[in-house]
Coordinates of N, CA and C in Angstrom, one line a residue:
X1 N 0.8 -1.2 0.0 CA 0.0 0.0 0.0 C 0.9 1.2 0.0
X2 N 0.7 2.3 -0.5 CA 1.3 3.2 -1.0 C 1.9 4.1 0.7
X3 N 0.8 4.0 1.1 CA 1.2 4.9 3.4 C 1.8 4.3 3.3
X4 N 2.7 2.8 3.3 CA 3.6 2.3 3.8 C 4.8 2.7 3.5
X5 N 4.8 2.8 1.8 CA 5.9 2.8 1.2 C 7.1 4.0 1.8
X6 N 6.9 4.9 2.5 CA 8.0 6.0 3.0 C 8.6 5.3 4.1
X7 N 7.4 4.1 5.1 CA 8.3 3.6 6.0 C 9.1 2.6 5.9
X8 N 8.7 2.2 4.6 CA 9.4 0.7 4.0 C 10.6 1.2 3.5
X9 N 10.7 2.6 2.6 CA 12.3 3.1 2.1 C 13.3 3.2 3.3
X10 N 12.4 4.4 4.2 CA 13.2 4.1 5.6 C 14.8 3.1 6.4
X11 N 13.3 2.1 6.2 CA 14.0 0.8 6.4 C 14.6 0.0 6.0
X12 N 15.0 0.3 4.1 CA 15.4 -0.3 3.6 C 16.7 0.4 3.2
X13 N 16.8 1.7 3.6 CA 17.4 2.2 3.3 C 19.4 1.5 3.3
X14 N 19.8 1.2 4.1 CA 20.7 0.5 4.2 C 21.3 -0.6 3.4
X15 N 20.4 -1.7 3.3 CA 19.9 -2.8 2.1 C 20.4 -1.9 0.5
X16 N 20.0 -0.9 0.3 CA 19.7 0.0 -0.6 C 20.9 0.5 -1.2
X17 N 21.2 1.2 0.0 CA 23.0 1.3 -0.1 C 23.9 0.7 -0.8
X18 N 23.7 -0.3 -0.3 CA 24.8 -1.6 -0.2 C 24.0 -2.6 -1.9
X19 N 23.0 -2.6 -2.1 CA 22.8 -3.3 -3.1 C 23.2 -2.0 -4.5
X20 N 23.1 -0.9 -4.7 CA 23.6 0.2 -5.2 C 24.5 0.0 -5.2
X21 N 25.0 0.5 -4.0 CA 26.6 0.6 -4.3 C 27.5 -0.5 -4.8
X22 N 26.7 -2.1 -4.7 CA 27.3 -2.7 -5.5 C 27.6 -2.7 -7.0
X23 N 26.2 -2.9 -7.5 CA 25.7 -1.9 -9.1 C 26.7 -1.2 -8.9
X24 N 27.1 0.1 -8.6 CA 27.9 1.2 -9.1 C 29.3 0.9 -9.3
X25 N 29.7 -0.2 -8.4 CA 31.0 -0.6 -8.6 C 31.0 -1.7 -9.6
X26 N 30.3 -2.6 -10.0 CA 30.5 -3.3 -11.0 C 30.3 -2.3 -12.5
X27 N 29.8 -1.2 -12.0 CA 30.0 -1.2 -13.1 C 31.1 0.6 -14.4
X28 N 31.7 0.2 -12.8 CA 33.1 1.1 -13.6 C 33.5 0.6 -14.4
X29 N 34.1 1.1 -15.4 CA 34.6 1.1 -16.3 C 36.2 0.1 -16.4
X30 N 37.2 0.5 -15.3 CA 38.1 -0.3 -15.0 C 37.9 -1.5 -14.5
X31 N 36.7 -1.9 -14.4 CA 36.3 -3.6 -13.2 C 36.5 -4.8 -14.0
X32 N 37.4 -5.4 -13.6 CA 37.3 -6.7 -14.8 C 36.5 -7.6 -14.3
X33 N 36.3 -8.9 -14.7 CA 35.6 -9.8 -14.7 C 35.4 -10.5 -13.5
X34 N 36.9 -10.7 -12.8 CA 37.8 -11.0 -11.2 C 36.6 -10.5 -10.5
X35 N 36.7 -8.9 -10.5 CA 36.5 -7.7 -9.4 C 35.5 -7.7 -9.3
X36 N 34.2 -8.0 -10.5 CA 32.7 -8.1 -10.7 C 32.6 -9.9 -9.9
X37 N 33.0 -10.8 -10.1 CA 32.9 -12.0 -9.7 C 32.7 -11.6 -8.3
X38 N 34.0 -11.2 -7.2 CA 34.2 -10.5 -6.4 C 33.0 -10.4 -5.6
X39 N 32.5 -9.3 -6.5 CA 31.6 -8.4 -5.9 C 30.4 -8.8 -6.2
X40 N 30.2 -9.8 -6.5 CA 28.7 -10.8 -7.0 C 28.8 -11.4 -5.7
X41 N 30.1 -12.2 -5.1 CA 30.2 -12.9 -4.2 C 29.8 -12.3 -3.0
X42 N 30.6 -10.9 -2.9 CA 30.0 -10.5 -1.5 C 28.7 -9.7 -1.3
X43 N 28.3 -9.4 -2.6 CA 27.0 -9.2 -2.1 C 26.0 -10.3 -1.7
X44 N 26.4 -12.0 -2.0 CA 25.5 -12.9 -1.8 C 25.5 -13.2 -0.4
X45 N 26.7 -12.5 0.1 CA 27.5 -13.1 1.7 C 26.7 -12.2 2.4
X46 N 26.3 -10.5 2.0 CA 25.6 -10.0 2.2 C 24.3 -9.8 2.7
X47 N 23.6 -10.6 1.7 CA 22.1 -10.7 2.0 C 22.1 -12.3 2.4
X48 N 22.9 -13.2 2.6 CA 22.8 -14.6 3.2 C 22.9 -14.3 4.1
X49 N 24.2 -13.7 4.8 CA 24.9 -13.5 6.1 C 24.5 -12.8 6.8
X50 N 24.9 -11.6 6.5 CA 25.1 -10.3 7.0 C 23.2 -10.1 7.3
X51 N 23.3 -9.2 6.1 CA 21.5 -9.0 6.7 C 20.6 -9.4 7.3
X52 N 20.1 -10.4 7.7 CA 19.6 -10.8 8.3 C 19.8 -10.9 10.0
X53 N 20.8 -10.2 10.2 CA 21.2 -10.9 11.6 C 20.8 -9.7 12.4
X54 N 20.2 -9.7 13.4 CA 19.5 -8.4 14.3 C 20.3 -8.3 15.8
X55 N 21.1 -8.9 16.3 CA 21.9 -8.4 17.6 C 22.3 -6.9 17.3
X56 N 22.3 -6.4 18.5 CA 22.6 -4.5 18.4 C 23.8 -4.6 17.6
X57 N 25.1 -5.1 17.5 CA 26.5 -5.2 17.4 C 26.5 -5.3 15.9
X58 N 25.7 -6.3 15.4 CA 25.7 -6.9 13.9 C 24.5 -5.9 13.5
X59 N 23.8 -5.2 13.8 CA 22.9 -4.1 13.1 C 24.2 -2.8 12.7
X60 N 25.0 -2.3 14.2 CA 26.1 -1.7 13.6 C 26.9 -1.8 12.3
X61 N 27.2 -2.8 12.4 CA 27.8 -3.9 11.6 C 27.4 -4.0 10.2
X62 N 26.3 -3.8 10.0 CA 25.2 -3.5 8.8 C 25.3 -2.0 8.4
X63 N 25.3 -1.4 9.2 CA 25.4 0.3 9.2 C 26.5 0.6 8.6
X64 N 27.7 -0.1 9.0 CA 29.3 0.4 8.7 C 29.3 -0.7 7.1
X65 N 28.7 -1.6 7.0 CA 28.6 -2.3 5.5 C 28.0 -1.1 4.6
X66 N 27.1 -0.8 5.0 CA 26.3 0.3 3.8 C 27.5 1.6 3.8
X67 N 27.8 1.9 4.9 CA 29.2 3.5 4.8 C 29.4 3.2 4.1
X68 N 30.0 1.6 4.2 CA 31.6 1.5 3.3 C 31.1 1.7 1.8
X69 N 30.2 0.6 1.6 CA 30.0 0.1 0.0 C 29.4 1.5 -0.5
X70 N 28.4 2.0 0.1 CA 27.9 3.2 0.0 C 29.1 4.4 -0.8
X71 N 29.4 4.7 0.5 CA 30.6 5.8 0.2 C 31.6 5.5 -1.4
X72 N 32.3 4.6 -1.0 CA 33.5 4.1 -2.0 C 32.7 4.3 -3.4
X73 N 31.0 3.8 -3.8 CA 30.7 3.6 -4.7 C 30.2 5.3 -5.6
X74 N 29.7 6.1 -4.2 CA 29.5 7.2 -4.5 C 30.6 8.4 -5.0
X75 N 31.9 7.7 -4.4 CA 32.5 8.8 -4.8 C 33.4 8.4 -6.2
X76 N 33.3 7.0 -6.4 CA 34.1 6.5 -7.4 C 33.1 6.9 -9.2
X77 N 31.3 7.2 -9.2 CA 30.6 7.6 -9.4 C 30.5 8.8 -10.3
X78 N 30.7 9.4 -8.9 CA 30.0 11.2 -9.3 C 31.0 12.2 -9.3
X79 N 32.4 11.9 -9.8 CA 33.5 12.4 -10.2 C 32.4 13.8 -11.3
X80 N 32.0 13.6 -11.9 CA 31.1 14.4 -13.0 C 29.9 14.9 -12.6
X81 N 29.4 14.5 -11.7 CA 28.0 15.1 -11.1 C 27.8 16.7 -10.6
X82 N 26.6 16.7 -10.5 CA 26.7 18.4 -9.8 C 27.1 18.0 -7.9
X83 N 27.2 18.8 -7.6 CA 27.7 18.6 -6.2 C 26.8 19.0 -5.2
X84 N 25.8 19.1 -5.8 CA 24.1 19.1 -4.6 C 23.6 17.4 -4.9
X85 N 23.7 16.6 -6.2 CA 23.3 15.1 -6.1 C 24.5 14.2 -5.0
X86 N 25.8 15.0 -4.9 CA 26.8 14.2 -4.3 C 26.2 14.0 -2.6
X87 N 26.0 15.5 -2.2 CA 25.5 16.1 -1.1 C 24.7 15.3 -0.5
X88 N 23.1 15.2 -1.0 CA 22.2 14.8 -1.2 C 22.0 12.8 -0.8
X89 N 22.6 12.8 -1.5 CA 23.1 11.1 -1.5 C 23.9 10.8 -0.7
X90 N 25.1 11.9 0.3 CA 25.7 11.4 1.5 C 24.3 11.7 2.7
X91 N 24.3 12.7 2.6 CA 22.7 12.9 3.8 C 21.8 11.6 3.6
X92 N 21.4 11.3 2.9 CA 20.6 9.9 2.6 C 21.3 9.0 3.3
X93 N 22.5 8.5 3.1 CA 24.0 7.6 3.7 C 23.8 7.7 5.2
X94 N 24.1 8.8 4.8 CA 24.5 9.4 6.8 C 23.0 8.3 7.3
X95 N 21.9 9.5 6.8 CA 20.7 9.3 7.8 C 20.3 7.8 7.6
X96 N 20.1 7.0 6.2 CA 19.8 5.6 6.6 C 20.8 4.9 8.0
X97 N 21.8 4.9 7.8 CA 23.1 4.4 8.6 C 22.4 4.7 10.2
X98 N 22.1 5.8 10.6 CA 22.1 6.4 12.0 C 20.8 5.3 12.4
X99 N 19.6 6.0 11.1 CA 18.3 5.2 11.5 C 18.6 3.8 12.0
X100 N 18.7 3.2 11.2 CA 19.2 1.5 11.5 C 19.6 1.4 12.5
X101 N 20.8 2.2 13.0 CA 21.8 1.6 14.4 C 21.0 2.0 15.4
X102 N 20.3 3.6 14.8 CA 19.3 3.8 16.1 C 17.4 3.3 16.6
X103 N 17.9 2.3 15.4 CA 16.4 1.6 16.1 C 16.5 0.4 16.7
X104 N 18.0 0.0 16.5 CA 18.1 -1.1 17.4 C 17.7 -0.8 19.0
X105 N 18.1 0.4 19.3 CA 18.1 0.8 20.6 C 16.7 1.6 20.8
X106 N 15.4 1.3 20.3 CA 14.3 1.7 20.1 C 14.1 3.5 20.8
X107 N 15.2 4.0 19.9 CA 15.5 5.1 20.7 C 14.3 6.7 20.3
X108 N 13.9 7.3 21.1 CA 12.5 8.1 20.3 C 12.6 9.2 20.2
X109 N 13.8 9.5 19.7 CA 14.3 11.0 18.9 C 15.4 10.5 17.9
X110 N 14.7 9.0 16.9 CA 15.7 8.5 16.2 C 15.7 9.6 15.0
X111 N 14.2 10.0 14.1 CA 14.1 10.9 13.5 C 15.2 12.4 13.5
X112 N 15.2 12.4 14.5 CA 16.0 13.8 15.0 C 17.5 13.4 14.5
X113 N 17.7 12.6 15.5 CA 19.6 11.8 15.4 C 19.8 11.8 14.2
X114 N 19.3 10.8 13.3 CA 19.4 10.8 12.3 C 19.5 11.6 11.2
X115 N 18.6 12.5 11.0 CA 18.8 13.9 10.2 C 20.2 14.4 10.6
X116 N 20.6 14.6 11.9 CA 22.0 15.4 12.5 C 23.0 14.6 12.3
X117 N 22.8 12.9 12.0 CA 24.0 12.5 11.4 C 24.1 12.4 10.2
X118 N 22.7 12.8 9.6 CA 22.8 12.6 7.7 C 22.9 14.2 7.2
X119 N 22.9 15.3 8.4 CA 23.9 16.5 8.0 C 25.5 16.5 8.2
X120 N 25.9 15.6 9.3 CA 27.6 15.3 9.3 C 27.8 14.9 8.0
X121 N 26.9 13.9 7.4 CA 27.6 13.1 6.5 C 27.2 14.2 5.0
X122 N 26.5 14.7 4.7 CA 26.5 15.8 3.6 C 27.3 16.6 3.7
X123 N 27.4 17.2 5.1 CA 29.1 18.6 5.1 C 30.3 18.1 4.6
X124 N 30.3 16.9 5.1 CA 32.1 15.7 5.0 C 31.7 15.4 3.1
X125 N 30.5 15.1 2.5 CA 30.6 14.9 1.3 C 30.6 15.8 0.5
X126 N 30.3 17.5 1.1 CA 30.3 18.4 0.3 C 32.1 18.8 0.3
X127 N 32.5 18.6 1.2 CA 34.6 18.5 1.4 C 34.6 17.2 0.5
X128 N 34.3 16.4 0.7 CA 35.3 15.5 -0.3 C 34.9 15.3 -1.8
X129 N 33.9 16.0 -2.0 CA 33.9 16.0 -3.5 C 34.5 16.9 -4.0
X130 N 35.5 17.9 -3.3 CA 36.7 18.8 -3.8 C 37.7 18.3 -3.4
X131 N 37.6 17.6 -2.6 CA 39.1 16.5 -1.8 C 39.3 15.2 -1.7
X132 N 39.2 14.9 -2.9 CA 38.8 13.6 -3.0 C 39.8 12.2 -2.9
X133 N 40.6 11.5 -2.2 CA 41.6 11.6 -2.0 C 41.6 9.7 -2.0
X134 N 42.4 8.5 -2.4 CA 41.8 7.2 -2.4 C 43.5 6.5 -1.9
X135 N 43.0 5.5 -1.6 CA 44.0 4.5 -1.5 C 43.8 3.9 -1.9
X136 N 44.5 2.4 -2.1 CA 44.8 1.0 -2.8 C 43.5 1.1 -4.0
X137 N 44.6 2.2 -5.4 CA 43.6 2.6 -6.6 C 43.2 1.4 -7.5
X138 N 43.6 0.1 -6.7 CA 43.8 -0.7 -8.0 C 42.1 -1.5 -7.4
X139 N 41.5 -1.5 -6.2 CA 40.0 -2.0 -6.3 C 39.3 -1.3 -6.1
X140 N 38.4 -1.5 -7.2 CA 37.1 -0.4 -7.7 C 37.6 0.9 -7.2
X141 N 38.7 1.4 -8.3 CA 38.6 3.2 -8.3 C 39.5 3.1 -6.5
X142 N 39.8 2.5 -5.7 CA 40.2 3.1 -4.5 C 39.5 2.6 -3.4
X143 N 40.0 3.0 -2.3 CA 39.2 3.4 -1.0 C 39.8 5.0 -0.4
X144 N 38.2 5.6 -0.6 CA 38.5 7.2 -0.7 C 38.5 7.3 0.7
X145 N 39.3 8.6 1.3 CA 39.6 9.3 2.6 C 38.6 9.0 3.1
X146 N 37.6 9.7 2.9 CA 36.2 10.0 3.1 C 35.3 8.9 4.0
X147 N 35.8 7.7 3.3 CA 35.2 6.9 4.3 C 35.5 6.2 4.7
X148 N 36.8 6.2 5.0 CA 37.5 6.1 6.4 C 37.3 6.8 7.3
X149 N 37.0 8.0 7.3 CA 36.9 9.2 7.8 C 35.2 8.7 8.8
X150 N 34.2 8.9 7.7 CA 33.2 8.7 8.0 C 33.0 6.9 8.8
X151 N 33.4 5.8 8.6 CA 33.1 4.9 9.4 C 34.2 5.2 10.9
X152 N 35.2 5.5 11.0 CA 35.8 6.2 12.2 C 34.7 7.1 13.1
X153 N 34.6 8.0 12.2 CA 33.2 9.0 13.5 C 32.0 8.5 13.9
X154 N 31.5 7.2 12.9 CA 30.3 7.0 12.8 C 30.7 6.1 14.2
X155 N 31.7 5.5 14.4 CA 32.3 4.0 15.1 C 32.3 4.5 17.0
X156 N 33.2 6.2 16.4 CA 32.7 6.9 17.7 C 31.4 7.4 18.3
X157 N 31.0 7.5 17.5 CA 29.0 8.1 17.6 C 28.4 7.1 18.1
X158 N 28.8 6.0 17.4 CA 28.0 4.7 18.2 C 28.5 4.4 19.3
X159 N 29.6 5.0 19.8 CA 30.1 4.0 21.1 C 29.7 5.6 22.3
X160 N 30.0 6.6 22.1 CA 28.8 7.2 22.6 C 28.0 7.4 23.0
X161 N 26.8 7.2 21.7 CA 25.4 7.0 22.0 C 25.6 5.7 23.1
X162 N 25.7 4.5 23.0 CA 25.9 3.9 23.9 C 26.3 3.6 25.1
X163 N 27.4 4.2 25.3 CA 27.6 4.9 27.0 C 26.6 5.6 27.6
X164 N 25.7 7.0 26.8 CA 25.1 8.1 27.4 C 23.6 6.8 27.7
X165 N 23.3 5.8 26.4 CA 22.3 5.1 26.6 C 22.1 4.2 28.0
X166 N 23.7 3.9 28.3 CA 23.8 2.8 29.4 C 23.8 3.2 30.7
X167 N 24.6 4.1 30.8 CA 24.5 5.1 31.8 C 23.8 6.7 32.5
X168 N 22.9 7.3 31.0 CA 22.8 8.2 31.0 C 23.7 9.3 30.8
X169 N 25.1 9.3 30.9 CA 25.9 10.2 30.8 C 26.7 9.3 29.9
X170 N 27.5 10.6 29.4 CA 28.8 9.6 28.8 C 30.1 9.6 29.7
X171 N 30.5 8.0 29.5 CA 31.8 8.1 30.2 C 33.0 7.9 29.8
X172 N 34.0 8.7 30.0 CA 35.1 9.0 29.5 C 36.1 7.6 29.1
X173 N 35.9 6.7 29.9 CA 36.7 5.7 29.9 C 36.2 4.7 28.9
X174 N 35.0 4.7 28.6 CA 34.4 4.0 27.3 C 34.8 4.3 26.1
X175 N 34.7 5.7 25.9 CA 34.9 6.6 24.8 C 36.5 7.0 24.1
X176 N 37.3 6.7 25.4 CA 38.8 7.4 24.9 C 39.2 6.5 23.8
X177 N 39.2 5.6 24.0 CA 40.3 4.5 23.3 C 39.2 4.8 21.3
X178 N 38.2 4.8 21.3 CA 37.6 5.0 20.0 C 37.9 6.4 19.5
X179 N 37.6 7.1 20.2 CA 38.1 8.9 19.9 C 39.6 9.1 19.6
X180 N 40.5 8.2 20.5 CA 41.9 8.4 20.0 C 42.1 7.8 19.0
X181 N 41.3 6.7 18.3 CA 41.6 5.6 17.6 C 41.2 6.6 15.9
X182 N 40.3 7.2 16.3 CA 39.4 8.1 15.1 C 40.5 9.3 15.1
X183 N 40.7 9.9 15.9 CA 41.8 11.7 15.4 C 43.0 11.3 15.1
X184 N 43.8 9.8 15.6 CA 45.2 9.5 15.2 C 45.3 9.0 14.0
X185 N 44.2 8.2 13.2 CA 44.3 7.5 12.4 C 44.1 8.9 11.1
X186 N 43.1 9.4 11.3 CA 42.8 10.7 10.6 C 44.0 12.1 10.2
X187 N 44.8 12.0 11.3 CA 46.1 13.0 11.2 C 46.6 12.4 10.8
X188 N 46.9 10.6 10.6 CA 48.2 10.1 10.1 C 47.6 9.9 8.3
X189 N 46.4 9.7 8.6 CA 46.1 10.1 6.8 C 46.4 11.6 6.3
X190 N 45.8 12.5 6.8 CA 45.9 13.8 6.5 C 47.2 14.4 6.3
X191 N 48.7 13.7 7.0 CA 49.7 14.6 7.4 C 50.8 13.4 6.5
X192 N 50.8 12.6 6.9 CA 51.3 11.3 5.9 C 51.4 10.5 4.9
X193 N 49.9 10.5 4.6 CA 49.8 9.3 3.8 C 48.6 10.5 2.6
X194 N 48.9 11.7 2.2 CA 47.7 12.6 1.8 C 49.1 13.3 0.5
X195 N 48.4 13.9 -0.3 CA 49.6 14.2 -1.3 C 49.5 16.2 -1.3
X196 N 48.9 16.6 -0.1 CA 48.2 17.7 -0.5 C 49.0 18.1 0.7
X197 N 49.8 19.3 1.0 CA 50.9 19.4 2.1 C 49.8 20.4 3.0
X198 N 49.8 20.0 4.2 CA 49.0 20.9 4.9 C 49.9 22.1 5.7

């Protein structure tokens, strides 16, 4: 029925991601036969495995699947696009990703969260579609900055949210080791491993 259909995108949103962004990667231009095989395979591991599985950990889990394939597919993509569809389609990213992780935790300002993490993730895509920056160029097009960048914050957001969930507050000793793990890994991309002299 059609009233359903907004709640069914919603929720499918992730699924969505990840089955796209496979599409988009098979079908660069550089992908040979190997790389498409590949990626036939893991998308079947995907919806055998992966999806289906609802523990809070493995919904994350699901969330940081869609970043990745998501992200890598989008920016390997829209090298040519206008930079409001780039935008657009990270905020989508962002907000499916948040929704998902945040309905595990049947949390009732998921609406809210979500929008505020699917505007992190449109600011960070409206930077990296002028900074576009990849490693190991030889599968599918790279793995861009970007979402490294983005499953690191998202990784801290969730461990977060979780503290403040468990405790009501957040505690510091939960949180340090993911926050250091996210700004050290991020400076040593940015200052070392980046071709752009800061």
């Amino acid at each position: 029925r059609p009233r359903f259909w907004w709640a069914n995108i919603q929720a499918n949103l992730v699924d969505v991601a990840v089955g796209v962004g496979i599409v988009g990667l098979m079908y660069l231009p550089n992908i040979g036969f190997t790389i498409q095989t590949v990626l036939a395979i893991l998308y079947a591991i995907w919806l055998i495995v992966i999806k289906p599985l609802s523990k809070r950990w493995q919904i994350a889990l699901q969330a940081g699947c869609a970043i990745l394939v998501g992200t890598i597919s989008l920016m390997a993509v829209s090298y040519d696009w206008p930079v409001s569809a780039v935008v657009f389609l990270m905020f989508l990213l962002g907000y499916g990703a948040a929704r998902h992780f945040l309905h595990s935790y049947e949390e009732e300002q998921t609406t809210l969260l979500s929008f505020v993490w699917g505007l992190v993730f449109a600011e960070l895509g409206w930077l990296a579609y002028y900074w576009n920056f990849s490693y190991l160029r030889t599968l599918a097009g790279g793995i861009p900055q970007i979402t490294i960048v983005l499953l690191l914050i998202s990784f801290c957001g969730g461990k977060v949210y979780q503290s403040w969930k468990k405790h009501k507050k957040i505690i510091f000793s939960e949180i340090v080791g993911p926050v250091f793990l996210a700004v050290a890994t991020t400076l040593v991309m940015l200052l070392a491993f980046n071709s752009v002299v800061i």
